[in-house]
Coordinates of C-alpha atoms and ligand atoms in Angstrom, one line a residue:
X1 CA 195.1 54.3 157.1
X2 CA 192.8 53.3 154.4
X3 CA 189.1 53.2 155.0
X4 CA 185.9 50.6 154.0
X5 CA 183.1 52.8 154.1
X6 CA 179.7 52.0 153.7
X7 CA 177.1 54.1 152.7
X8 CA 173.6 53.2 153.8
X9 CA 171.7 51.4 151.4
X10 CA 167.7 52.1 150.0
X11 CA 165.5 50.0 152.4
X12 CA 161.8 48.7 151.2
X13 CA 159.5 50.7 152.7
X14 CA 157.0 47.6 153.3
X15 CA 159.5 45.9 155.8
X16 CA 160.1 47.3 159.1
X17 CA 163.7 46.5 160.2
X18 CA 162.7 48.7 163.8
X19 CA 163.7 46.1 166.7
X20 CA 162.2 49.0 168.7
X21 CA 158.9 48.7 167.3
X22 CA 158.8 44.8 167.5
X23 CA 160.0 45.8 171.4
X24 CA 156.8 47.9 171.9
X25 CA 154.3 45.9 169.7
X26 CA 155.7 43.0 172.0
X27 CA 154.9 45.0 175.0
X28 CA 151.6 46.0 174.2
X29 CA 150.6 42.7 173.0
X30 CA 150.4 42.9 169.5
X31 CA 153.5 40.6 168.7
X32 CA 153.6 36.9 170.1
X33 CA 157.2 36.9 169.8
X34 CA 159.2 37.2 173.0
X35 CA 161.8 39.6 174.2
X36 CA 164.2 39.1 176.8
X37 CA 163.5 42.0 179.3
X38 CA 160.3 44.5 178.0
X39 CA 161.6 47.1 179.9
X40 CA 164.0 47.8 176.8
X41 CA 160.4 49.2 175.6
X42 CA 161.5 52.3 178.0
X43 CA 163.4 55.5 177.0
X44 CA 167.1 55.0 178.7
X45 CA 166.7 58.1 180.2
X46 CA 164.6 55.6 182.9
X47 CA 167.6 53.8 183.7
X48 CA 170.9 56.1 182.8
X49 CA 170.9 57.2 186.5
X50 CA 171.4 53.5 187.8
X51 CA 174.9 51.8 187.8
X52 CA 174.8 48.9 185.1
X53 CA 174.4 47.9 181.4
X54 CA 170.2 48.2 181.1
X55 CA 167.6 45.8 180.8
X56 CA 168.6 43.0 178.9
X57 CA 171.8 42.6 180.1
X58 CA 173.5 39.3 181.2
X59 CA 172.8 39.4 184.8
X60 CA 177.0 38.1 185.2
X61 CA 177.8 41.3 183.6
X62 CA 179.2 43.8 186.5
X63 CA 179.7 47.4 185.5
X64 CA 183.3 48.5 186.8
X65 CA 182.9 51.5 189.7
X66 CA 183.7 54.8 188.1
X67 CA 181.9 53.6 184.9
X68 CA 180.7 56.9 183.0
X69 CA 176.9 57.8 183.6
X70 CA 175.0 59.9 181.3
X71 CA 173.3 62.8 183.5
X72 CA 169.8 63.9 182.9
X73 CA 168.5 64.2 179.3
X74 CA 166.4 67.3 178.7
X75 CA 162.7 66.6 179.3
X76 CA 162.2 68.1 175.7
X77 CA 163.8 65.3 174.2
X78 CA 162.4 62.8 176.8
X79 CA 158.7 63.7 175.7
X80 CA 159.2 63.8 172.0
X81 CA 157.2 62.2 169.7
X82 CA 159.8 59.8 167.4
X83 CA 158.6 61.7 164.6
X84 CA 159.4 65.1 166.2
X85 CA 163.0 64.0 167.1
X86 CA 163.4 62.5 163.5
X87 CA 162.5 65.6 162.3
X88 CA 164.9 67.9 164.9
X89 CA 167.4 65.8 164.0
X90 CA 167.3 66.4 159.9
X91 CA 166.7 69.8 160.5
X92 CA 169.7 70.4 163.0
X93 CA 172.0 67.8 160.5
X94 CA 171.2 70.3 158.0
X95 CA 172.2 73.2 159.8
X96 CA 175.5 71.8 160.2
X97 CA 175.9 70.4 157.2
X98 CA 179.7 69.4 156.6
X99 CA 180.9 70.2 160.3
X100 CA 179.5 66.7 161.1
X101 CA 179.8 63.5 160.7
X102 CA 177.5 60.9 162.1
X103 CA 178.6 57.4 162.3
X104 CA 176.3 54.3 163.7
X105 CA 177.3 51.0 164.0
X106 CA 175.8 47.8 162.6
X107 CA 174.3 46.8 165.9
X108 CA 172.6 50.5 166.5
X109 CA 169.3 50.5 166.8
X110 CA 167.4 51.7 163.2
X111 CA 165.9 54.9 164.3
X112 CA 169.5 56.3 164.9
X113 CA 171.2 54.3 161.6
X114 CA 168.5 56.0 159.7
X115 CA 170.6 59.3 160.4
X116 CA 174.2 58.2 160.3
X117 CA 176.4 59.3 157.0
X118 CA 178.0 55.5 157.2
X119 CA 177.2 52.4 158.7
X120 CA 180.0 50.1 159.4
X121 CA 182.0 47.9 162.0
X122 CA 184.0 50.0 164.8
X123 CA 186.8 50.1 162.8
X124 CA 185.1 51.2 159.5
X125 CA 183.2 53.7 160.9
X126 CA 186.5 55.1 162.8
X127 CA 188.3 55.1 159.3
X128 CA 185.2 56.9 158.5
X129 CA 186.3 59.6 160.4
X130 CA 189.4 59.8 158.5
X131 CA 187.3 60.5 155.4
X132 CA 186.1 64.1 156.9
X133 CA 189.3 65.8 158.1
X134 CA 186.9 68.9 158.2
X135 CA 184.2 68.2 160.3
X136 CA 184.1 69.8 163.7
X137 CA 182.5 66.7 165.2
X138 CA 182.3 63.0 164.8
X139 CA 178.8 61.6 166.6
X140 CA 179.5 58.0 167.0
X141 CA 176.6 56.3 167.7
X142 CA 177.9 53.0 169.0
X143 CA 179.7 52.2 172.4
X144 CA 182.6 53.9 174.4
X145 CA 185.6 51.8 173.2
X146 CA 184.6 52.9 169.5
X147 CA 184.3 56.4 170.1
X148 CA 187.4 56.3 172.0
X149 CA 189.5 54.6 168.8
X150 CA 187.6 57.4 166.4
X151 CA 189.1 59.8 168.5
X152 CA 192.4 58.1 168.2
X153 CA 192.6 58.3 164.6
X154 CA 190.8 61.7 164.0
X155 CA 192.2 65.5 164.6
X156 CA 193.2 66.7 168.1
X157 CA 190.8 69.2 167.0
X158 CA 187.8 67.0 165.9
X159 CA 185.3 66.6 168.6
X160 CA 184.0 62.9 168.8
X161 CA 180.7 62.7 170.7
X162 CA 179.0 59.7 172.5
X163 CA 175.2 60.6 172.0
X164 CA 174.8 58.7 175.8
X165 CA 177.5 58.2 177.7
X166 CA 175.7 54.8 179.4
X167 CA 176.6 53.6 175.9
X168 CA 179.9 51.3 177.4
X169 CA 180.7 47.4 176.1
X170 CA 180.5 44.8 179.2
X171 CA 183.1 43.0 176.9
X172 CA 185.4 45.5 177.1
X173 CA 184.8 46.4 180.5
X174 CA 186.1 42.7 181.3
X175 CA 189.8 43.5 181.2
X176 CA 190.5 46.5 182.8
X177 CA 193.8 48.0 182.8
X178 CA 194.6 47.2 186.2
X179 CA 193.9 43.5 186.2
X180 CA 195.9 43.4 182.6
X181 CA 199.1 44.9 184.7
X182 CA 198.6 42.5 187.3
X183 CA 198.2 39.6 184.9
X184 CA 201.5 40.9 182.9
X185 CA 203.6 41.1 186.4
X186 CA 202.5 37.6 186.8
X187 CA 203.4 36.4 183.7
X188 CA 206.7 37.6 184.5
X189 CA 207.2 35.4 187.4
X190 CA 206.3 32.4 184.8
X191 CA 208.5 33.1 181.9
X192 CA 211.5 35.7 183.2
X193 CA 212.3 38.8 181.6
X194 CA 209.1 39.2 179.0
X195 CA 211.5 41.1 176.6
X196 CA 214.3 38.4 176.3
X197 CA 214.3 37.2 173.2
X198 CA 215.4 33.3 172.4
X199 CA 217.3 31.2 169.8
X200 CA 214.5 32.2 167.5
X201 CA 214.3 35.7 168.1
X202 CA 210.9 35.3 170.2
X203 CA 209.8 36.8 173.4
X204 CA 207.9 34.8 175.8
X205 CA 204.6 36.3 175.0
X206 CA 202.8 38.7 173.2
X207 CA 199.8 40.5 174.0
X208 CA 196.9 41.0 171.7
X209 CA 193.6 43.0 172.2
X210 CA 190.5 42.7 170.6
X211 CA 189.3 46.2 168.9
X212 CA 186.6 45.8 171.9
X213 CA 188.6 47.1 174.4
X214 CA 189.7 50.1 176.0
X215 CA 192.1 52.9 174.9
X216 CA 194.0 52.0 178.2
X217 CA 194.6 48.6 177.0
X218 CA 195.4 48.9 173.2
X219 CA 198.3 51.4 174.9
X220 CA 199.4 48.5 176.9
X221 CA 199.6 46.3 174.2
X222 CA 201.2 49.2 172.1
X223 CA 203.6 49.6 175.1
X224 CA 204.9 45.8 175.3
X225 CA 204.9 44.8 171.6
X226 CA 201.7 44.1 170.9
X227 CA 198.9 44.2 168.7
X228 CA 195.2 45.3 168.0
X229 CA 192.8 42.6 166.0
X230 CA 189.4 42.4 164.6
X231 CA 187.5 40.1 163.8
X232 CA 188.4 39.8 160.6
X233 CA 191.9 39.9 160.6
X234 CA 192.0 37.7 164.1
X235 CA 194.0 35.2 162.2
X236 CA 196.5 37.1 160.6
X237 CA 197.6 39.1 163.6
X238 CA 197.7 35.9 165.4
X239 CA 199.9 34.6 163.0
X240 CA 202.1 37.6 163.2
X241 CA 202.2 37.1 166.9
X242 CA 203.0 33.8 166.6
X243 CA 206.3 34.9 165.0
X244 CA 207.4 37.7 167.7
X245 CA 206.7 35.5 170.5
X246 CA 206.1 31.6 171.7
X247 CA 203.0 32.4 173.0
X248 CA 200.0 35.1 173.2
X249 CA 197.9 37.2 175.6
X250 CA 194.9 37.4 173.9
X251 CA 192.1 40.0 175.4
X252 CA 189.5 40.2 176.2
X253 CA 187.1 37.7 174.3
X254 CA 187.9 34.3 175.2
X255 CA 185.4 32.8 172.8
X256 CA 186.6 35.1 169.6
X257 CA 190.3 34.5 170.5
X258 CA 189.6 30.2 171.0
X259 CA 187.7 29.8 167.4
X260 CA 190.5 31.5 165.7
X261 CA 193.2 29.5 167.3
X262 CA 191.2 26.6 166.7
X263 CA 191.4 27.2 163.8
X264 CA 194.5 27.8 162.8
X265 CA 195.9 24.0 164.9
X266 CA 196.3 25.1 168.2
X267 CA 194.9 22.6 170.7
X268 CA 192.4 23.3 173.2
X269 CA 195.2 21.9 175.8
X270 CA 197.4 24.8 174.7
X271 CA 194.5 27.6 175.5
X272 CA 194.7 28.0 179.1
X273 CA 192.0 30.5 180.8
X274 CA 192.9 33.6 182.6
X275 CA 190.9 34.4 185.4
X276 CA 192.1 38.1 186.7
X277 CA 190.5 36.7 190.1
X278 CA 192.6 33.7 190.4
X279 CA 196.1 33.5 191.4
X280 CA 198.0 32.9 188.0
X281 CA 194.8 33.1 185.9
X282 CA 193.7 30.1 187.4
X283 CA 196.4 28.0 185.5
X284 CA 199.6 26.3 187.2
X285 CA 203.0 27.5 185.9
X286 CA 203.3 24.6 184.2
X287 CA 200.3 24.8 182.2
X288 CA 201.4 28.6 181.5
X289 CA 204.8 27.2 179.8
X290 CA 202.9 24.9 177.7
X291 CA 200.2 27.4 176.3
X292 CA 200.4 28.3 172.7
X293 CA 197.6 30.9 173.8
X294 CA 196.0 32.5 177.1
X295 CA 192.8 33.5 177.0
X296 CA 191.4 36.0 179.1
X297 CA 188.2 35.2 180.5
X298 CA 185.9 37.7 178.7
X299 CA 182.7 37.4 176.5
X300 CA 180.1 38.9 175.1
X301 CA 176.6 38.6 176.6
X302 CA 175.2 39.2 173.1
X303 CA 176.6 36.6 171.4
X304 CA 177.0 33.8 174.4
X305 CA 172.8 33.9 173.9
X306 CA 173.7 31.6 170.7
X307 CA 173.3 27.7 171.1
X308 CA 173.8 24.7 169.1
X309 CA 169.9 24.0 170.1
X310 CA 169.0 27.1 168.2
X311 CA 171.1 26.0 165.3
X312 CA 169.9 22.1 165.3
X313 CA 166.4 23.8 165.6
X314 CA 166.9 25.8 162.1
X315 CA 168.2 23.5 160.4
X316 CA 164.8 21.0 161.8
X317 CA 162.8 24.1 160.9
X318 CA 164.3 25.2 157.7
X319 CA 165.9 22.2 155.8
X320 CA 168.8 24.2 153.5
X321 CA 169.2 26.7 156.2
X322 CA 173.1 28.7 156.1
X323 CA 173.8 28.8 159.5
X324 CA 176.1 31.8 160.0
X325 CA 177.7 33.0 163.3
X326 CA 180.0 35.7 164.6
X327 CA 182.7 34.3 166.1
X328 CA 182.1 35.9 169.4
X329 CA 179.8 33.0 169.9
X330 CA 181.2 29.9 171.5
X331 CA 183.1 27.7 170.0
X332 CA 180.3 25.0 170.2
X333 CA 178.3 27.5 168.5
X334 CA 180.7 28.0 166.0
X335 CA 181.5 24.4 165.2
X336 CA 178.2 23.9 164.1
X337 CA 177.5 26.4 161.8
X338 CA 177.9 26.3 158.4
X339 CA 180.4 29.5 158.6
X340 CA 181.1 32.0 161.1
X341 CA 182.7 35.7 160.3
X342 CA 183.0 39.1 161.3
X343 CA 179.6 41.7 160.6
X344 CA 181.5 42.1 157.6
X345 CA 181.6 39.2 156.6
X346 CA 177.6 37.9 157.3
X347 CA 177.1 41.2 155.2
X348 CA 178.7 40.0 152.4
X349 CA 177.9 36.4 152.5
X350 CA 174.5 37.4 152.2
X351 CA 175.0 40.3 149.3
X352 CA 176.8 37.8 147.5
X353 CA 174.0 35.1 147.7
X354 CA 172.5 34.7 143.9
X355 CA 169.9 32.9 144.7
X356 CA 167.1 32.7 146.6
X357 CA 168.3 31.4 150.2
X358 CA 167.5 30.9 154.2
X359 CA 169.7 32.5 156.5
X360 CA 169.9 31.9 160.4
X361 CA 172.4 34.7 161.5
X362 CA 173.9 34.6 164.9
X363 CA 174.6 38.2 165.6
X364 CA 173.2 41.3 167.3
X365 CA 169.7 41.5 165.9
X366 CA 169.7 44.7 165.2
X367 CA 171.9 43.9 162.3
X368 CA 169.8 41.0 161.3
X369 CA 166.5 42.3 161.1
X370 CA 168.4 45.4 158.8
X371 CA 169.9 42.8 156.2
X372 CA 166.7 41.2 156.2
X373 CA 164.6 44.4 155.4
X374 CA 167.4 45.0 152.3
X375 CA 167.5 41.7 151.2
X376 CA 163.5 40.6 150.9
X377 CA 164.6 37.6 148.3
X378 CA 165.7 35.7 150.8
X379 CA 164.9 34.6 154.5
X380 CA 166.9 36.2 156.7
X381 CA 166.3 35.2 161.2
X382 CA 168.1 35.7 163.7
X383 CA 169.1 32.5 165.5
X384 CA 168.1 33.4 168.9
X385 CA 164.1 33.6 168.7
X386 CA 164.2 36.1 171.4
X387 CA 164.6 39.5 170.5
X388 CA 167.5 40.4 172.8
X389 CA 169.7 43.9 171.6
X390 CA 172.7 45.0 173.0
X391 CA 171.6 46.1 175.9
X392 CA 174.8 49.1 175.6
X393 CA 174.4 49.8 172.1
X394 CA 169.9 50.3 172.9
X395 CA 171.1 53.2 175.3
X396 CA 171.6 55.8 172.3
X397 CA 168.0 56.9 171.5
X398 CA 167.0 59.0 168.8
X399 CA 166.4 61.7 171.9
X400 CA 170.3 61.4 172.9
X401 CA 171.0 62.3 168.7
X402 CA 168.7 65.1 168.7
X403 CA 170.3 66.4 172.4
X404 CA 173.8 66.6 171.0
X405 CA 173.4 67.8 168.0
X406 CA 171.2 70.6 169.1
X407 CA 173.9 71.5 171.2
X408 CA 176.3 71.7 168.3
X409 CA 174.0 74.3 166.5
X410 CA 174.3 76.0 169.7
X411 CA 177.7 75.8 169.4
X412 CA 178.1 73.6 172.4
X413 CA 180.2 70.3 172.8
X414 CA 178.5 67.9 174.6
X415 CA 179.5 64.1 175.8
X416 CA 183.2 64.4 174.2
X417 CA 185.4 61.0 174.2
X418 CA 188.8 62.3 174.6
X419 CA 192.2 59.6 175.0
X420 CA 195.2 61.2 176.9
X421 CA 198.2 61.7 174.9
X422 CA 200.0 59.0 177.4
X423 CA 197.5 56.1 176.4
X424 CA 196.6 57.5 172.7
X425 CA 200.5 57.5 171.7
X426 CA 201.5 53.5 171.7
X427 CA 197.5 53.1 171.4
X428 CA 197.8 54.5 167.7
X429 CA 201.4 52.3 167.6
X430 CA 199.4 49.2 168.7
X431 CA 196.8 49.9 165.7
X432 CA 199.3 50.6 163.5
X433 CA 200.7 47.3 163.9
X434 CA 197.5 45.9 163.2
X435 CA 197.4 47.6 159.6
X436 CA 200.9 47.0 159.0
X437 CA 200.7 42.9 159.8
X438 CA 201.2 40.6 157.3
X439 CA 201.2 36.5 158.5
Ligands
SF4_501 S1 177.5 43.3 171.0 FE1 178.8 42.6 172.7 S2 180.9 43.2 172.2 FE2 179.5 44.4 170.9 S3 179.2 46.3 172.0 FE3 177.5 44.9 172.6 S4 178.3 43.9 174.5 FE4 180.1 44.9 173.5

């Protein structure tokens, strides 16, 4: 598989890209801006032992029983200074030199980037991996459905380590492998066998999962002729969908999977919702034959924060303003913007910028504020005022870094993300696809 990596890039010194520190000046009252929940100001370790997502999380978002919970953090690493675990975790890095790789995600928070070897989107940073077949260990410092699809494309031998195992995606939690079965088995009662092919050599329907999902489901999808997208490749591996089957399944981001069809003709009338807590989704049968596309009804509490109030107020505020949004965001949201692409694609829309321009970004901030520390000619904001992370993403503190890789040094494997064979198998066939789809 071929890799996009990203090596981090010199920051100014005189712009602090930190959402921490904006959390805690907000906290202690130095900051007038607003944050949506200042207990985010706390270490994790005050919240890992209670079931959820952490402050800051869409109170819709219900964390699935059996959901794994980080134990106790050592109070060494509780009680250090940030410049004390900065400095444990060079020193430690150092130590281990090539038997570690450490990955962190766009969205991370900027006292754990500041470590990583690459910075990237999930499945950059998992190609990442690929880069350093001789590493003992792979510290992905993003959620548990990316470390999960590292560790499907690394070594069996490779360790890949989630710093805090709290560290989950309430997207992804939103179509669990269960209700996905369920939802097939119904399906069937719709459209008859879901592997008879017609006149045109299509099946009835064919499931496709965003990258944010579990391993569990990318081996569905892998196991009935599906697919895995991103979002930037949404379109394409619609399109090849499209001409394996009359309809999709598409998991579990409603909002990402609407704004692509959208796009490509497909009329809202066609897009039926699948509720897993509704008989049929929600839908009658006959709406089911007419869909061009089911979507199931996930989101992410991130990027549903995003308005077109926010955006009519920038462009008030900031006349010239490029209004760019992930397309996670709702597709009100998304129709008024300017554009709206994948991390990868803000990044580069910005990079690319000659001159001297406003940007109101509608992504995780975290990502913002670091694109707006490397790029000082222009001003970059993030469309939502209120300084909001992802809540799962905020739960790997430097502390958690410096915990597992002491552990390493001590020769110790700690918080391992490991995919059975029986999922990882048609998991890696479903990804394949993915690399191998051409509209
Ligand atoms: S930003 Fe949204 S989709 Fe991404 S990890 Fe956080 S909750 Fe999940």
């Amino acid at each position: 598989m071929s890799a996009t990596l990203i090596t981090l890039q010199p920051r100014p010194h005189d712009l602090d890209p930190s959402v921490d520190h904006g959390i805690q000046a907000i906290v202690a009252g130095a900051s007038t801006a607003e944050t949506c929940n200042t207990d985010l100001a706390a270490g994790p370790w005050d919240f890992d032992a209670r079931p959820g997502y952490g402050p800051g999380s869409s109170m819709g978002d219900v964390i699935p029983t059996g959901a794994p919970r980080q134990g106790e953090l050592p109070a060494e690493y509780r009680t250090a200074s940030e410049h004390d675990l900065h400095a444990r975790i060079r020193a430690a890095k150092a130590t281990l030199g090539e038997r570690v790789v450490v990955l962190g995600h766009f969205y991370q928070r900027e006292e754990v980037v500041t470590h990583a070897d690459y910075v990237g989107d999930s499945f950059q940073l998992a190609n990442a991996a690929l880069e350093h077949p001789d590493a003992d260990a792979i510290v992905f410092c993003g959620v548990h459905f990316m470390a999960e699809t590292a560790d499907l494309l690394s070594r069996p031998e490779q360790a890949v380590i989630l710093p805090n195992l709290a560290a989950g995606c309430s997207m992804a939690d939103m179509a669990s492998i269960d209700e996905v079965e369920e939802c097939w088995e119904q399906l069937a009662d719709v459209y008859g066998d879901l592997d008879a092919v017609d006149a045109d050599g299509r099946v009835p329907v064919i499931p496709v999962t965003y990258m944010n999902s579990s391993a569990a489901i990318k081996g569905f999808v892998g196991r009935h002729g599906g697919i895995v997208c991103t979002s930037s490749n949404a379109r394409t591996v619609l399109e090849w969908a499209f001409a394996r089957g009359r309809r999709v399944l598409f998991f579990p981001d409603q909002h990402l999977g609407r704004n692509t069809a959208k796009a490509m003709g497909v009329p809202l009338t066609q897009m039926p919702m699948w509720n897993p807590r509704k008989p049929l989704g929600g839908s009658t049968p006959a709406e089911l034959e007419e869909s061009r596309v089911i979507l199931w009804h996930g989101f992410c509490s991130v990027h549903r924060r995003f308005s077109v109030d926010q955006s009519d107020k920038a462009r008030a505020e900031h006349p010239g303003v490029r209004v760019i949004v992930h397309p996670e965001c709702p597709m009100a949201v998304v129709d008024a913007a300017d554009e709206a692409g994948s991390t990868d694609y803000i990044r580069k829309a910005i990079a690319a910028a000659t001159e001297p321009t406003t940007f109101a970004i509608g992504t995780e901030i975290n990502l913002v504020q670091r694109l707006a520390a490397q790029y000082p000619q222009h001003e970059i904001f993030c469309l939502d005022p209120v300084v909001c992370p992802c809540s799962t993403m905020y739960r790997i503190h430097p502390g958690y870094l410096a915990w597992v890789l002491e552990r390493l040094v001590a020769g110790e494997v700690v918080n391992r993300i490991t995919v059975p064979a029986d999922v990882a198998d048609p998991a890696r066939v479903a990804l394949e696809r993915m690399l191998a789809a051409k509209p």
